[in-house]
Coordinates of C-alpha atoms in Angstrom, one line a residue:
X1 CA 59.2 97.6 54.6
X2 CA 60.5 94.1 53.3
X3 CA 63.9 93.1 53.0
X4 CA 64.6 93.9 48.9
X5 CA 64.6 90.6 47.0
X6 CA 65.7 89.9 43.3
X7 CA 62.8 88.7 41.4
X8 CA 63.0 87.3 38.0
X9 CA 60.5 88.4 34.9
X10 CA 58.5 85.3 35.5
X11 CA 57.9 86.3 39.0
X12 CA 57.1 89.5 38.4
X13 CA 54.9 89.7 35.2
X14 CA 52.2 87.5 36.4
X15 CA 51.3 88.9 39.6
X16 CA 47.9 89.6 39.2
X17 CA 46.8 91.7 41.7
X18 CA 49.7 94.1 40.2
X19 CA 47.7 97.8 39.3
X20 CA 49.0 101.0 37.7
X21 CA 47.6 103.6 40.7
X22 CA 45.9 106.7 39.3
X23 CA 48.4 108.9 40.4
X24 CA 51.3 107.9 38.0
X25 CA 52.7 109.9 35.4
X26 CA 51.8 108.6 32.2
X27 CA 53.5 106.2 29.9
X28 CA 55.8 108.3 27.5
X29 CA 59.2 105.7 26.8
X30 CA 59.9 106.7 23.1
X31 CA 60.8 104.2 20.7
X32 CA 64.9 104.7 21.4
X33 CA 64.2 103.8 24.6
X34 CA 62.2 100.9 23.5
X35 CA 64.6 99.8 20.8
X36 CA 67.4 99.9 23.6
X37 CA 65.8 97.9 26.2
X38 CA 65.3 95.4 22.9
X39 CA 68.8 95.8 22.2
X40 CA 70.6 95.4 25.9
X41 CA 68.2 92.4 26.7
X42 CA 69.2 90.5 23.1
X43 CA 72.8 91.6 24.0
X44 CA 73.0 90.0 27.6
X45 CA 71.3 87.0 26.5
X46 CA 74.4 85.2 27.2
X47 CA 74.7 85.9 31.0
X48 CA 73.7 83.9 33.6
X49 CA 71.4 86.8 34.6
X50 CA 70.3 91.0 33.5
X51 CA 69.7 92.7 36.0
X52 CA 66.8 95.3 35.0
X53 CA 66.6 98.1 37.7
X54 CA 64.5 98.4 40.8
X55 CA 60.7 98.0 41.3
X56 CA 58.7 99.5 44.1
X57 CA 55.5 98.7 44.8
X58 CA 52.7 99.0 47.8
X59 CA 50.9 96.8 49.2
X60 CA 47.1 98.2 49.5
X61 CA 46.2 96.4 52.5
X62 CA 42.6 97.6 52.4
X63 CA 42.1 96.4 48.4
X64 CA 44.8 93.6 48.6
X65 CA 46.6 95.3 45.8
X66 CA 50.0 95.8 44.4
X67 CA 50.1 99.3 43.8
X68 CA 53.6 100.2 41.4
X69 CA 55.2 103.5 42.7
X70 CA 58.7 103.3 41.0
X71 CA 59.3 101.3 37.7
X72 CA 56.5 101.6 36.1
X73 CA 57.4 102.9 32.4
X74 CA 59.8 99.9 32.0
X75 CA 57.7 97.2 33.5
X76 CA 54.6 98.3 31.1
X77 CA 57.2 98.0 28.3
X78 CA 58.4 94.5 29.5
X79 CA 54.7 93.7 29.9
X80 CA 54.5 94.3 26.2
X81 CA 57.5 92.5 25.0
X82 CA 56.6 89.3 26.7
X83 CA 53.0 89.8 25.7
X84 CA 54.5 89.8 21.7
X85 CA 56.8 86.9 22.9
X86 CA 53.4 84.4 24.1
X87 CA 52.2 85.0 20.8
X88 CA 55.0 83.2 18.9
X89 CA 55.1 79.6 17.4
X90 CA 57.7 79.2 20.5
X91 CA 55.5 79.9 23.3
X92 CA 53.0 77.5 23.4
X93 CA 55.7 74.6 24.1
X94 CA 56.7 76.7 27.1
X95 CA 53.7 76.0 29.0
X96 CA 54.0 77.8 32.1
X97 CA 54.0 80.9 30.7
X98 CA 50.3 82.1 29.1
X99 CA 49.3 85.8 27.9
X100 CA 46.0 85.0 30.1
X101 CA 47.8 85.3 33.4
X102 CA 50.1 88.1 32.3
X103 CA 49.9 91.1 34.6
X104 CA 49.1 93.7 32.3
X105 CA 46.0 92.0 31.1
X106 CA 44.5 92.9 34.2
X107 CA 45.4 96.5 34.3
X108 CA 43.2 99.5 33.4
X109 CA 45.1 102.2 31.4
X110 CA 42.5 104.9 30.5
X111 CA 44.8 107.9 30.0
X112 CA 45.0 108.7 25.6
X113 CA 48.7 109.8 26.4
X114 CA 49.4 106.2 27.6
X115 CA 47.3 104.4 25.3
X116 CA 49.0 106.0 22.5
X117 CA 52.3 105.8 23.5
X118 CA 51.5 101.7 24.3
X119 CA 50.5 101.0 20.9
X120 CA 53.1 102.5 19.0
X121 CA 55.2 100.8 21.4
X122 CA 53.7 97.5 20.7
X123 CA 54.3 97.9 16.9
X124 CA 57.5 98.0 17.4
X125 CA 58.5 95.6 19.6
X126 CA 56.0 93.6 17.6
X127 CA 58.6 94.1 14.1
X128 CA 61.3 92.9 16.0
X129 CA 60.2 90.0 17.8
X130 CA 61.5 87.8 15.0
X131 CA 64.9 88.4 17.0
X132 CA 64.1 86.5 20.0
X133 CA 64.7 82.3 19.8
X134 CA 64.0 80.1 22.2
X135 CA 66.8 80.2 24.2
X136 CA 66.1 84.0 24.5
X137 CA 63.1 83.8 25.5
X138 CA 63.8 81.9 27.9
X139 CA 66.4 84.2 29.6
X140 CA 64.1 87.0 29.2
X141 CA 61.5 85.2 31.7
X142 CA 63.8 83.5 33.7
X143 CA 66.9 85.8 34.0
X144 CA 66.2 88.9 33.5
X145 CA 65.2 90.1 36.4
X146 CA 64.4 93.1 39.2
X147 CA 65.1 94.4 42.7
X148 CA 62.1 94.1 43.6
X149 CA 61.5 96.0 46.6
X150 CA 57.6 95.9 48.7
X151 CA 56.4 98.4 51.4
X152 CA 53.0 99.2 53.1
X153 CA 53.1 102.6 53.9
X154 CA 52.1 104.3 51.0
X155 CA 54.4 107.4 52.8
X156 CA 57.1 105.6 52.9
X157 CA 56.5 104.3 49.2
X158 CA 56.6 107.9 48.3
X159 CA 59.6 108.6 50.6
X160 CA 61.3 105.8 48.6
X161 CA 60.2 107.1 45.1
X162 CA 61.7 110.8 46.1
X163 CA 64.9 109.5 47.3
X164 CA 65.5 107.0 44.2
X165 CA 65.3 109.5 41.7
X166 CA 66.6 112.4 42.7
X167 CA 69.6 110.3 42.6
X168 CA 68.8 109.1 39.2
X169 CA 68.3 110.4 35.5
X170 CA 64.9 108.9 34.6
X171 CA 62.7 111.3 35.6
X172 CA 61.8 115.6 35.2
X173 CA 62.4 117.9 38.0
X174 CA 58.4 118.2 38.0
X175 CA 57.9 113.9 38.1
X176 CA 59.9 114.3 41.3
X177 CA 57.4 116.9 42.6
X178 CA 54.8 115.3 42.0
X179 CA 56.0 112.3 43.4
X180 CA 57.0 114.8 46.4
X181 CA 53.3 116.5 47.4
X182 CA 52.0 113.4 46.6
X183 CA 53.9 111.5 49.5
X184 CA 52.8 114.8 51.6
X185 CA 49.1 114.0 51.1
X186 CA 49.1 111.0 53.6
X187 CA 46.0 112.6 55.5
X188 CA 44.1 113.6 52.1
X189 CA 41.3 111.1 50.5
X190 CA 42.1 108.8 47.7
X191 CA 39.5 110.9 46.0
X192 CA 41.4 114.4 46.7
X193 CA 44.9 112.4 45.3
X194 CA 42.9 111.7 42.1
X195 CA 41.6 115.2 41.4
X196 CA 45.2 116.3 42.1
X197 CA 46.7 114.2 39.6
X198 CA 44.0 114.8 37.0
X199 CA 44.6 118.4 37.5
X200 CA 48.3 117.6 36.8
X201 CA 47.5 115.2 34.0
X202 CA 45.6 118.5 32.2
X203 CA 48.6 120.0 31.6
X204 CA 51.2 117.6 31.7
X205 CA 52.6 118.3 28.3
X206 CA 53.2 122.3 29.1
X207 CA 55.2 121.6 32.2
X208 CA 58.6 121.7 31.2
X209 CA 57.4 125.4 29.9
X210 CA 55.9 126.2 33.0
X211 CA 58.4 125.3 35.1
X212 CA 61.6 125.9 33.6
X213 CA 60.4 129.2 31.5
X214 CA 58.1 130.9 33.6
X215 CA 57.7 129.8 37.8
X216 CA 61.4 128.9 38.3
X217 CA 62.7 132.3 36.7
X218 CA 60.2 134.1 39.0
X219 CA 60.4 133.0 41.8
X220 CA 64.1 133.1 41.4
X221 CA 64.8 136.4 39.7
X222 CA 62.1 138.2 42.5
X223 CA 64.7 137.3 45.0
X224 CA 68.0 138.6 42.5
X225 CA 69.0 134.9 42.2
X226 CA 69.7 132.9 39.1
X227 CA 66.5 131.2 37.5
X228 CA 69.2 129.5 35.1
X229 CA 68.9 125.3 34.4
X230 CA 65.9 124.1 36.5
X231 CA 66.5 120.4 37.9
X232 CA 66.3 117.9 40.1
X233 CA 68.9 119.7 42.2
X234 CA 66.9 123.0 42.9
X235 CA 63.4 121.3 43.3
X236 CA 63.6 123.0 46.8
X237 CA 62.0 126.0 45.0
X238 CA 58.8 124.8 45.1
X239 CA 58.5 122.8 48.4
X240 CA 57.6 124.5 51.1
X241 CA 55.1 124.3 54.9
X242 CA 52.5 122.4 55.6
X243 CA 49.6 123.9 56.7
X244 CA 48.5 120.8 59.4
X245 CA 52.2 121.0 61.1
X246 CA 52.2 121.6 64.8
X247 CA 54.4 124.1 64.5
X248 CA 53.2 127.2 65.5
X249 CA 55.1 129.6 63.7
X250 CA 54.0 133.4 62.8
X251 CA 54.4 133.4 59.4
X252 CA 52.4 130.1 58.8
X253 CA 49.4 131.8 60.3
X254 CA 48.0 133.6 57.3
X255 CA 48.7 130.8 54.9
X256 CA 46.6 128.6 57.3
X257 CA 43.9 130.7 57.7
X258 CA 43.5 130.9 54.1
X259 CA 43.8 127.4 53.9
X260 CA 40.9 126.5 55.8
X261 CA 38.7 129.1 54.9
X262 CA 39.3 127.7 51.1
X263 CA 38.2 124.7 52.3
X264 CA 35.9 126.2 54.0
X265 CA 34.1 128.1 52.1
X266 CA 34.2 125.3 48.9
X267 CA 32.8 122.7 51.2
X268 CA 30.0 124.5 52.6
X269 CA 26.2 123.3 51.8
X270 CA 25.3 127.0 50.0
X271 CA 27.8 125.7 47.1
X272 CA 25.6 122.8 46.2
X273 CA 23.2 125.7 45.9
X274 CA 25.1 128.5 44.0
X275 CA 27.5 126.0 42.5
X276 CA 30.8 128.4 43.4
X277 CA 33.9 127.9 44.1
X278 CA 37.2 130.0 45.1
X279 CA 40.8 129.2 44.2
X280 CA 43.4 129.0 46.9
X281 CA 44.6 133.2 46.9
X282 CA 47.9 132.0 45.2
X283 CA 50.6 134.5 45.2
X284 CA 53.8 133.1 42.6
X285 CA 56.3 134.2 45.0
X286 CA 54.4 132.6 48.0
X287 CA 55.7 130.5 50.2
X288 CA 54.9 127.1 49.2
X289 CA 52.3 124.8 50.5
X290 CA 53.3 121.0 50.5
X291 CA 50.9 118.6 49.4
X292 CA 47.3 119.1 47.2
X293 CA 47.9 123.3 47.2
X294 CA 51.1 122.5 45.4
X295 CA 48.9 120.7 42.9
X296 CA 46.2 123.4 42.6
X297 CA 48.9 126.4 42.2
X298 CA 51.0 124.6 39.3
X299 CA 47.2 123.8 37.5
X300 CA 46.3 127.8 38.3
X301 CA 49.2 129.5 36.7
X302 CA 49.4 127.1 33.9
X303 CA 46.0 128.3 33.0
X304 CA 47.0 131.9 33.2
X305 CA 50.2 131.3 31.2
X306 CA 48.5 130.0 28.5
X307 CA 46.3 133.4 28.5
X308 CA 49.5 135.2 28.1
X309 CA 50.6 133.3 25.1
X310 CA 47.8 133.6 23.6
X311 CA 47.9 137.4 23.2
X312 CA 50.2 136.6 20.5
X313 CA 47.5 134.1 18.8
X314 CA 44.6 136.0 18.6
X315 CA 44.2 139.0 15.8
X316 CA 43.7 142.0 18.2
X317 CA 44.2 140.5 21.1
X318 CA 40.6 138.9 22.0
X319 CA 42.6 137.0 24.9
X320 CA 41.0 137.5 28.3
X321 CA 43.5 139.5 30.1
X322 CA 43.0 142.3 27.5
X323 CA 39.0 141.8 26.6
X324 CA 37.9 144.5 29.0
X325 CA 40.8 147.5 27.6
X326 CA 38.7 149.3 25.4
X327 CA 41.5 151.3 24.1
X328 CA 42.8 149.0 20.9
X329 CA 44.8 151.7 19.5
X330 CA 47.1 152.2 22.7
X331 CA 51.0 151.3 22.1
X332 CA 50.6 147.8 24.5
X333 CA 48.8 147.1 21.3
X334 CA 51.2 147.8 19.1
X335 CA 53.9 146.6 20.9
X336 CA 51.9 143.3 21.4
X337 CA 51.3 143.1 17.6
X338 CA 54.8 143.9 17.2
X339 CA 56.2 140.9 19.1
X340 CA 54.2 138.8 17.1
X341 CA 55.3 139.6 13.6
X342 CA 58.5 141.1 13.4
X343 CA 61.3 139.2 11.4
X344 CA 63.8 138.6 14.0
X345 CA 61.4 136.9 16.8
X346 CA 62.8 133.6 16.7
X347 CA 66.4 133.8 17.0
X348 CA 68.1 132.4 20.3
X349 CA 68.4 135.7 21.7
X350 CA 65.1 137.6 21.2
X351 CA 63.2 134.4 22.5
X352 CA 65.6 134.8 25.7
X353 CA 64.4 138.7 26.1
X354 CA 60.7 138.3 25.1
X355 CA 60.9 135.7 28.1
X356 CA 61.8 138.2 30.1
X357 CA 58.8 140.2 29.1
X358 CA 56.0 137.6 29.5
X359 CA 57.5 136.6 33.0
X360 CA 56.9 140.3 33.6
X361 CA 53.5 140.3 32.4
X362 CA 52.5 137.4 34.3
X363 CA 53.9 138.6 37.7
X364 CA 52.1 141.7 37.4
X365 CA 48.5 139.9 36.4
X366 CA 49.4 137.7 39.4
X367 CA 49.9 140.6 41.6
X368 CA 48.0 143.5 40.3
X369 CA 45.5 141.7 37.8
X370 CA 44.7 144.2 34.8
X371 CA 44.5 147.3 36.3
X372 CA 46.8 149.7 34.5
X373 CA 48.1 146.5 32.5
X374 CA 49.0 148.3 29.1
X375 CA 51.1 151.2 30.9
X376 CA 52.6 148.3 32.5
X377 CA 53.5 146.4 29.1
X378 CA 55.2 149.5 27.8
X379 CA 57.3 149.6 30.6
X380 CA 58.1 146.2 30.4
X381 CA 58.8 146.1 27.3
X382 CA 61.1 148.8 27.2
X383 CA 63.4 147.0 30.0
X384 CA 62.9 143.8 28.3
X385 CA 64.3 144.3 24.9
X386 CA 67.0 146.7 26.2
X387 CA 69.9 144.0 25.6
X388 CA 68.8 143.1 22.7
X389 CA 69.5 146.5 21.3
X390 CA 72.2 147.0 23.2
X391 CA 74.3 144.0 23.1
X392 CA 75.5 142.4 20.1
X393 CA 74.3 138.6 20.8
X394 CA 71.8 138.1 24.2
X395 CA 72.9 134.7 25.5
X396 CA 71.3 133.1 27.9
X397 CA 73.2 134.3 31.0
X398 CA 73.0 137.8 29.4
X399 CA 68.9 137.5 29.8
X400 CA 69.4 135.9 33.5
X401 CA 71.5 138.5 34.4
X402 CA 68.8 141.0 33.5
X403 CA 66.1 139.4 35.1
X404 CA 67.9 138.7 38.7
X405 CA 69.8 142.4 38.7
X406 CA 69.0 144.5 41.8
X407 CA 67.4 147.6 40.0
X408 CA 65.3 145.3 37.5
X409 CA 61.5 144.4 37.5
X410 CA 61.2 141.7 39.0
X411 CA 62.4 142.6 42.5
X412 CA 60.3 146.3 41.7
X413 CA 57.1 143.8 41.3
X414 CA 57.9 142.0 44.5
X415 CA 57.9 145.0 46.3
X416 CA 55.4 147.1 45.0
X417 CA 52.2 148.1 46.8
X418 CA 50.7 150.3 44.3
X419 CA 50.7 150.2 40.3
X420 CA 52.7 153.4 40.3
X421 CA 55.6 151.9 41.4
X422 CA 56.0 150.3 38.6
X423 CA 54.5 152.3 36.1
X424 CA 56.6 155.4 37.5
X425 CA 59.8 153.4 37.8
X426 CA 62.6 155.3 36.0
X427 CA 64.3 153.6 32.9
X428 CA 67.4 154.6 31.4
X429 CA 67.3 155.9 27.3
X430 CA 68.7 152.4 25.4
X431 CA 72.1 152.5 23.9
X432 CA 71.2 151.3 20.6
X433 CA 74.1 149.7 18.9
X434 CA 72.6 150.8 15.1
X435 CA 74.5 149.7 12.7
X436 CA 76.3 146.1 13.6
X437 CA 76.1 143.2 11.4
X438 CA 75.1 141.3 14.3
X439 CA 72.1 142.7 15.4
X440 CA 69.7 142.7 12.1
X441 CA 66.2 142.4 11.6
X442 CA 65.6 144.8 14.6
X443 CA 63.9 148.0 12.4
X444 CA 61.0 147.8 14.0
X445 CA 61.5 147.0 17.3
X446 CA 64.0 150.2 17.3
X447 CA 61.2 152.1 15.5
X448 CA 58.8 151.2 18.5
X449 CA 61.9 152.7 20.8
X450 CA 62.4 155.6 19.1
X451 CA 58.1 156.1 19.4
X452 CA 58.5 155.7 22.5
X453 CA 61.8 158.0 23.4
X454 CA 63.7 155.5 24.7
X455 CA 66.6 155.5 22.8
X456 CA 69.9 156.9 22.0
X457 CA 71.4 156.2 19.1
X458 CA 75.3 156.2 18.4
X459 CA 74.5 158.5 14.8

């Protein structure tokens, strides 16, 4: 690693062998945080220098390239504001600075997200160029300016990236993952890095939901722990072994073997020939494999929670979790149908408890697949929606409470062997607390209660 030196704009923006790697997140600043930058640069314009964060970049020894690891959203965005800036009546008598030899002419952004985001961008930094005068334009390339820090080991790089911002408040919980199990794939191929990050890039917009609604609460409530406010502080969740340490430890051993079977078996000639492939065995509640499995796990139950929510978008439940039950008639039906139309299923509260029911759902697919799934959805909804006819408002520590208590599903799916142990699990008849003000719109989910004798009413 070099020493960290403080680079100005003009330094910086025309380095041309500066690339956007493959593996970044894609470019999402809004247009506040555009209009701010604008705002603090025009405001400092009187200083004898703006200091404008910290840039990381490696050094690709092998393709002599300056790869940017940490600083990327707001360097693209200062790419475009001095791109807007060449192209005023100004710019031409300040002949050392050209649009030709501007970094960003020379990157490849092929991602829609980004290109999307960059061109809106561009419109509106565009509108408000008329701000800029000469003399800011000059302090915008000469004084505004970077820590601009360079390393060679693209570990390292990653090390730093981690480190940074997990101190920070730029990034998502998931950025710093990624950022994480990407440092951990020092002894995988650029190629494998690529397919990791495209896999990632699939479903980059439904990760907050996936995180934050569905694998956090899991994995936490399995073990009776809180699954409240996922963030950069409790990222540890999902890091975990690698399967290539030297450490020989018992519990790593059946995690490696299926490792390398996986690989194995997915690299062998016969799948050129019968072009098949097997997923990782991923369990939710499985310890955690650092590096590309991370990648592969968080693409596989993305996949299968969007086959959960879309039991409640297709008209009798087409989806295909449920396309091999014959019996369209049984109450998992109607209880499904019922979710999906009753008045009150968008209030605060019933969102929070109808979590708790698709996390339920998706354990039990994970674990069990479909066998016996509707007796299971009848359980699950019946312990699900229990607060909400019980308690007169279901906050969100109410709902988390439920899902991390000792006698609740989620530690009876963890340690079930058999689908009778949770389709046999004993539930207590629901207090229902009739005739509150508070609790409205609930007719029908009592009158699915009362079908299925699980109630007691205080009339």
């Amino acid at each position: 690693m070099e020493k960290p030196k403080i680079k100005s704009l003009e330094e910086i923006l025309f380095i041309n062998e500066l690339t956007i790697p493959k593996y970044q997140r894609p470019y999402k600043w809004s247009a506040k945080n555009v209009n701010q930058l604008l705002n603090d640069i025009l405001l400092h314009s009187d200083k004898i220098a703006y200091r404008l964060g910290t840039l990381v970049v490696h050094h690709d020894l092998k393709g002599n390239e300056l790869n940017v690891v940490d600083g990327q959203q707001r360097l693209l965005t200062l790419s475009l504001i001095a791109y807007e800036l060449l192209q005023t009546e100004i710019a031409p008598k300040l002949k050392r600075f050209t649009v030709e030899n501007l970094s960003i002419s020379n990157v490849k952004i092929d991602n829609e997200v980004s290109i999307n985001n960059l061109k809106r961008n561009q419109a509106i930094i565009k509108s408000r160029i008329k701000e800029f005068t000469r003399d800011t334009i000059l302090f915008f390339f000469e004084k505004c300016e970077f820590v601009y820090i360079k390393l060679t080991d693209i570990s390292e790089a990653f090390q730093f990236f981690d480190s940074q911002n997990t101190r920070g408040k730029d990034l998502e919980p998931h950025d710093l993952l990624k950022a994480y199990h990407l440092r951990k794939m020092v002894g995988n191929t650029e190629e494998e890095k690529i397919q990791c990050v495209t896999k990632w890039e699939e479903v980059s917009d439904e990760l907050h939901t996936v995180f934050d609604h569905y694998l956090y609460k899991v994995r936490q409530w399995c073990k009776g722990r809180s699954g409240l406010h996922f963030n950069k502080n409790k990222i540890g969740v999902f890091k975990g072994i690698s399967v290539e340490d030297t450490n020989n430890y018992n519990f790593v051993q059946p995690y490696r073997i299926s490792h390398y079977f996986t690989e194995k078996y997915n690299n062998d000639i016969y799948r050129k020939i019968d072009l098949s492939q097997r997923d990782y065995p991923f369990q939710i509640d499985m310890v955690m494999l650092d590096g590309k499995r991370f990648f592969e796990y968080v693409h596989y139950y993305a996949n299968l929670i969007h086959k959960i929510q879309n039991i409640y978008n297709e008209k009798r439940f087409n989806a295909s979790i449920l396309k091999n039950v014959p019996d369209k008639e049984h109450v998992a039906h109607k209880i499904l149908e019922l979710l999906r139309t009753y008045h009150g299923r968008n209030r605060t509260g019933d969102l929070y408890v109808k979590n708790i029911f698709d996390c339920c759902i998706l354990y039990y697919l994970d674990k069990f697949g479909t066998h016996k799934l509707e007796e299971a959805i009848v359980k699950f909804f019946h312990w699900s929606f229990a607060p909400r006819l019980e308690k007169r408002a279901v906050k969100e520590v109410t709902a988390d409470n439920h899902g991390k208590a000792y006698n609740g599903y989620f530690r009876t799916i963890r340690e079930a062997v058999h689908t009778n142990d949770i389709i046999h699990k004993s539930l207590d008849l629901v207090n229902y607390v009739g005739k509150d003000k508070a609790v409205k719109n609930l007719e029908s989910i009592v009158g699915m209660f009362i079908e299925l004798n699980a109630i007691r009413t205080n009339g």
